[in-house]
Coordinates of C-alpha atoms and ligand atoms in Angstrom, one line a residue:
M651 CA 128.4 216.4 230.4
L652 CA 126.2 219.5 230.3
I653 CA 123.0 219.5 228.0
A654 CA 121.5 222.8 227.3
R655 CA 118.4 223.3 225.2
T656 CA 117.5 226.9 226.1
F657 CA 119.6 230.2 226.1
S658 CA 119.4 230.3 230.0
E659 CA 120.8 226.7 230.1
L660 CA 123.5 227.5 227.6
R661 CA 124.6 230.6 229.7
D662 CA 124.5 228.4 232.9
A663 CA 126.8 225.9 231.2
N664 CA 129.1 228.5 229.8
K665 CA 129.8 229.8 233.2
K666 CA 130.5 226.2 234.6
L667 CA 132.7 225.7 231.5
A668 CA 135.0 229.0 232.1
G669 CA 138.1 229.0 229.8
S670 CA 139.2 228.1 226.4
L671 CA 136.0 226.3 224.6
G672 CA 136.2 224.4 221.4
L673 CA 133.1 223.9 219.3
V674 CA 132.1 221.1 216.9
P675 CA 129.1 222.2 215.2
T676 CA 126.7 219.3 213.8
M677 CA 123.4 218.2 212.3
G678 CA 123.4 214.9 214.4
A679 CA 123.5 211.5 213.1
L680 CA 126.8 211.2 214.5
H681 CA 129.6 208.8 213.3
E682 CA 133.3 208.2 213.7
G683 CA 134.0 211.4 211.6
H684 CA 132.2 213.4 214.0
L685 CA 134.1 211.8 216.9
A686 CA 137.3 212.8 215.1
L687 CA 136.1 216.5 215.4
I688 CA 135.7 215.9 219.2
K689 CA 139.1 214.3 219.6
A690 CA 140.6 217.2 217.7
A691 CA 138.7 219.7 219.7
R692 CA 139.7 218.0 223.0
A693 CA 143.4 218.0 222.0
G694 CA 143.4 221.7 220.7
S695 CA 141.0 223.4 223.0
G696 CA 140.4 223.1 226.9
K697 CA 136.7 222.1 226.9
V698 CA 134.7 220.8 224.0
A699 CA 131.0 221.9 223.1
A700 CA 129.1 220.1 220.4
S701 CA 125.9 221.3 218.8
I702 CA 123.2 219.2 217.3
F703 CA 120.7 221.0 215.1
V704 CA 119.5 220.0 211.6
N705 CA 119.3 223.6 209.9
P706 CA 116.2 224.2 207.7
L707 CA 117.9 227.1 206.2
Q708 CA 120.7 224.9 204.3
F709 CA 118.2 222.6 202.6
A710 CA 116.2 223.6 199.5
P711 CA 112.5 222.8 199.4
N712 CA 113.4 219.6 197.2
E713 CA 116.2 218.3 199.6
D714 CA 116.2 215.7 202.0
F715 CA 115.3 217.8 205.2
A716 CA 112.7 215.6 206.5
R717 CA 114.4 212.4 206.0
Y718 CA 117.5 213.7 207.3
P719 CA 118.6 211.1 210.0
R720 CA 117.9 212.0 213.5
D721 CA 119.0 210.1 216.7
E722 CA 119.3 212.2 219.7
P723 CA 119.7 209.6 222.3
G724 CA 122.4 207.8 220.2
D725 CA 124.1 211.0 219.4
L726 CA 124.3 212.1 223.2
A727 CA 125.6 208.6 224.4
K728 CA 128.4 208.8 221.7
L729 CA 129.3 212.6 222.8
A730 CA 129.3 211.6 226.2
S731 CA 131.6 208.5 225.7
A732 CA 133.9 210.9 223.6
G733 CA 134.5 213.2 226.3
C734 CA 132.3 216.2 225.1
D735 CA 131.7 218.6 227.9
L736 CA 128.5 220.5 226.5
V737 CA 125.8 219.7 224.0
W738 CA 123.7 222.5 222.6
L739 CA 120.4 221.5 221.3
P740 CA 118.6 224.6 220.1
D741 CA 115.2 224.0 218.3
V742 CA 114.3 225.8 215.2
A743 CA 112.4 228.8 217.0
T744 CA 115.5 229.5 219.1
M745 CA 117.6 229.6 215.9
Y746 CA 115.3 231.4 213.7
P747 CA 112.6 233.3 215.7
E748 CA 109.7 234.5 213.6
D749 CA 110.7 238.0 213.4
A750 CA 114.3 237.2 212.4
A751 CA 115.4 239.2 209.2
T752 CA 119.2 238.7 208.7
T753 CA 121.0 236.0 206.9
I754 CA 124.5 235.9 205.6
S755 CA 125.1 236.3 201.9
V756 CA 128.2 234.5 200.8
G757 CA 130.4 234.7 197.6
G758 CA 133.8 233.7 196.6
P759 CA 134.5 230.1 197.6
A760 CA 130.8 229.6 198.0
D761 CA 130.0 230.5 194.4
L762 CA 130.7 227.4 192.1
W763 CA 130.3 223.6 192.6
E764 CA 128.1 223.0 195.7
G765 CA 127.2 226.5 195.6
A766 CA 125.8 226.3 192.4
A767 CA 124.2 222.9 192.6
R768 CA 122.5 223.9 195.9
P769 CA 121.6 227.8 195.6
G770 CA 121.2 229.2 199.0
H771 CA 122.8 226.4 200.7
F772 CA 125.9 227.8 201.8
A773 CA 124.2 231.1 203.0
G774 CA 122.1 228.7 205.3
V775 CA 125.4 227.1 206.3
A776 CA 127.1 230.5 207.1
T777 CA 123.9 232.0 209.0
V778 CA 123.6 228.8 211.4
V779 CA 127.4 228.8 211.9
A780 CA 127.5 232.5 212.8
K781 CA 124.8 232.0 215.1
L782 CA 126.2 229.1 216.8
F783 CA 129.5 231.1 217.3
G784 CA 127.4 234.0 218.7
Q785 CA 125.5 231.7 221.1
V786 CA 128.4 229.3 222.2
R787 CA 131.3 231.7 221.7
P788 CA 134.1 229.2 221.2
Q789 CA 137.8 230.0 220.6
A790 CA 137.9 227.6 218.1
A791 CA 135.7 225.4 215.7
Y792 CA 136.3 222.1 214.1
F793 CA 135.1 220.8 210.7
G794 CA 135.5 217.8 208.6
E795 CA 137.4 218.1 205.5
K796 CA 135.1 216.0 203.7
D797 CA 133.1 219.0 203.0
W798 CA 136.1 221.0 201.7
Q799 CA 134.1 223.7 200.2
Q800 CA 132.1 224.2 203.3
V801 CA 135.3 224.6 205.4
Q802 CA 136.6 227.3 203.1
V803 CA 133.2 229.0 203.1
I804 CA 133.3 229.2 206.8
R805 CA 136.8 230.3 206.9
R806 CA 136.0 233.1 204.5
M807 CA 132.8 234.1 206.5
A808 CA 134.8 234.2 209.9
T809 CA 137.6 236.2 208.3
D810 CA 135.3 238.7 206.6
L811 CA 133.0 239.1 209.7
L812 CA 136.1 239.4 211.8
L813 CA 134.8 236.8 214.1
S814 CA 137.6 235.8 216.5
V815 CA 137.0 232.1 216.0
Q816 CA 139.8 229.8 214.8
I817 CA 138.5 227.4 212.0
V818 CA 140.2 224.1 212.4
P819 CA 139.9 221.7 209.4
V820 CA 140.0 217.9 210.4
P821 CA 141.0 215.2 208.1
T822 CA 138.3 212.9 206.6
V823 CA 137.7 209.7 208.2
R824 CA 137.1 206.7 205.7
E825 CA 135.8 203.3 206.1
K826 CA 138.5 200.6 205.4
D827 CA 137.6 200.5 201.5
G828 CA 138.0 204.3 201.3
L829 CA 134.3 205.7 201.3
A830 CA 134.3 208.9 203.1
L831 CA 132.1 208.6 206.3
S832 CA 128.6 210.5 206.1
S833 CA 125.4 210.6 207.9
R834 CA 123.8 210.0 204.5
N835 CA 125.5 206.8 203.6
R836 CA 123.0 204.9 205.6
F837 CA 120.6 205.4 202.6
L838 CA 122.8 203.5 200.0
T839 CA 121.6 200.1 199.2
P840 CA 123.8 197.3 199.8
A841 CA 124.7 197.1 195.8
E842 CA 125.3 201.0 196.0
R843 CA 127.4 200.7 199.2
Q844 CA 129.5 198.1 197.2
A845 CA 130.1 200.7 194.2
A846 CA 130.5 203.7 196.7
P847 CA 134.4 203.5 197.1
A848 CA 134.8 204.1 193.6
L849 CA 134.4 207.9 194.3
Y850 CA 137.6 208.1 196.4
A851 CA 139.4 205.4 194.3
A852 CA 138.9 207.5 191.1
L853 CA 139.9 210.8 193.1
A854 CA 142.9 209.3 194.4
Q855 CA 143.9 207.7 191.1
A856 CA 143.4 211.3 189.1
A857 CA 145.5 213.1 192.0
L858 CA 148.4 210.6 191.5
A859 CA 148.1 210.9 187.9
I860 CA 148.3 214.6 187.9
A861 CA 151.1 214.7 190.2
G862 CA 152.9 212.5 188.0
G863 CA 152.5 214.8 185.1
T864 CA 149.3 213.6 183.3
P865 CA 147.4 216.7 182.1
A866 CA 144.6 217.5 184.7
A867 CA 141.8 217.6 182.0
E868 CA 142.7 213.8 180.9
A869 CA 143.3 212.5 184.4
L870 CA 139.7 214.2 185.4
A871 CA 138.1 212.7 182.3
Q872 CA 139.5 209.1 183.3
A873 CA 138.3 209.5 186.8
E874 CA 134.7 210.3 185.7
T875 CA 135.0 207.3 183.3
L876 CA 135.5 205.0 186.5
L877 CA 132.7 206.7 188.2
A878 CA 130.3 206.1 185.2
K879 CA 131.6 202.3 185.1
A880 CA 130.6 202.3 189.0
G881 CA 127.1 203.4 188.1
M882 CA 127.5 207.0 189.5
L883 CA 126.4 210.4 187.7
T884 CA 129.1 212.9 188.2
D885 CA 127.8 216.4 189.1
Y886 CA 131.5 217.9 188.9
L887 CA 134.8 216.6 189.5
V888 CA 137.2 219.4 189.2
L889 CA 140.6 220.5 190.0
V890 CA 140.4 223.8 192.0
D891 CA 142.6 226.1 194.2
T892 CA 142.5 224.8 197.7
Q893 CA 141.0 228.0 199.3
S894 CA 139.4 230.2 196.7
L895 CA 137.7 227.0 194.8
A896 CA 138.5 228.8 191.6
P897 CA 139.0 226.0 188.8
L898 CA 142.7 225.3 187.6
Q899 CA 144.1 223.8 184.4
S900 CA 147.0 222.4 186.2
A901 CA 148.3 221.9 189.9
I902 CA 150.7 224.9 189.7
A903 CA 149.1 226.4 193.0
P904 CA 148.1 224.1 196.0
A905 CA 145.2 222.3 194.4
R906 CA 142.5 220.0 195.3
I907 CA 140.1 217.7 193.5
I908 CA 136.6 217.9 194.7
A909 CA 133.8 215.8 193.4
A910 CA 130.2 215.2 193.7
A911 CA 128.5 212.3 192.3
R912 CA 125.0 210.5 192.6
L913 CA 124.3 207.0 193.5
G914 CA 120.9 206.0 193.4
S915 CA 119.3 208.6 195.8
V916 CA 122.4 209.6 197.7
R917 CA 124.6 212.4 196.4
L918 CA 128.2 211.7 197.5
L919 CA 130.9 214.4 198.1
D920 CA 134.5 213.5 198.5
N921 CA 138.1 215.5 197.7
V922 CA 141.6 214.9 197.9
R923 CA 144.8 216.9 197.9
V924 CA 147.0 217.0 194.7
Ligands
LIG360 O1 128.4 219.8 207.9 C1 127.5 219.9 208.8 O2 127.0 219.1 209.3 C2 126.4 221.3 208.7 O3 126.7 222.0 207.4 C3 126.8 222.4 209.8 C4 128.4 223.0 209.6 C5 126.9 221.7 211.1 C6 126.2 223.4 209.7 O4 124.6 223.1 209.8

């Protein structure tokens, strides 16, 4: 596995890996969900590159940038055994030189939900992802569906900026009890970890109810009650159009339920298809 930390190392590595390249952008602290992205990239693209960069631009000052988990040796070992060909490990000065003056402004699917709860977050995501595409030059890039809205924002950005990168969503990997894998799950206390699967259970139940004819508002209210019983504070729990993320009153269009809920100090995200 090639490791690049500077542009010249990245250029050399790119030459060695001539041919079709799939990129898995990550912020490290890798888990089975990330390894599923590597697996999908191996199946879909000839060679696989992963990037590890905890992107300061997507964290607000009051968010958890400093405590975001970092484990470079552990991540490199996991990537090597998953068959990754190249790891790109830029530092902050490489990604954001002092004289940098350009960021990407996002609208459409970025406007509501996570976009409203975390102003500037998706602009930070879109900017770093566009830079990673420019640096690594992949034909395809792989993103986890757990962050459903993020995938739609990146897809929109790649389409609008005419970036010739195929955006490939990969299904969420879950623990046996349904909890979606996330690098932030490690911050759950044992009691919170026990309660956390209620999020997926509530979403799955609401999706079934809506598909079975229960009015969406009623099914979503029931789901929110389940979350409250499990000790969670719901930020949003909504039925949305799968691509535009516009709110829906019923599942007439392709629809998804997306949710964010707080459990102790951890904000859990999840979503299900209806
Ligand atoms: O999903 C993530 O880990 C990040 O938002 C991403 C896509 C790597 C951009 O920093």
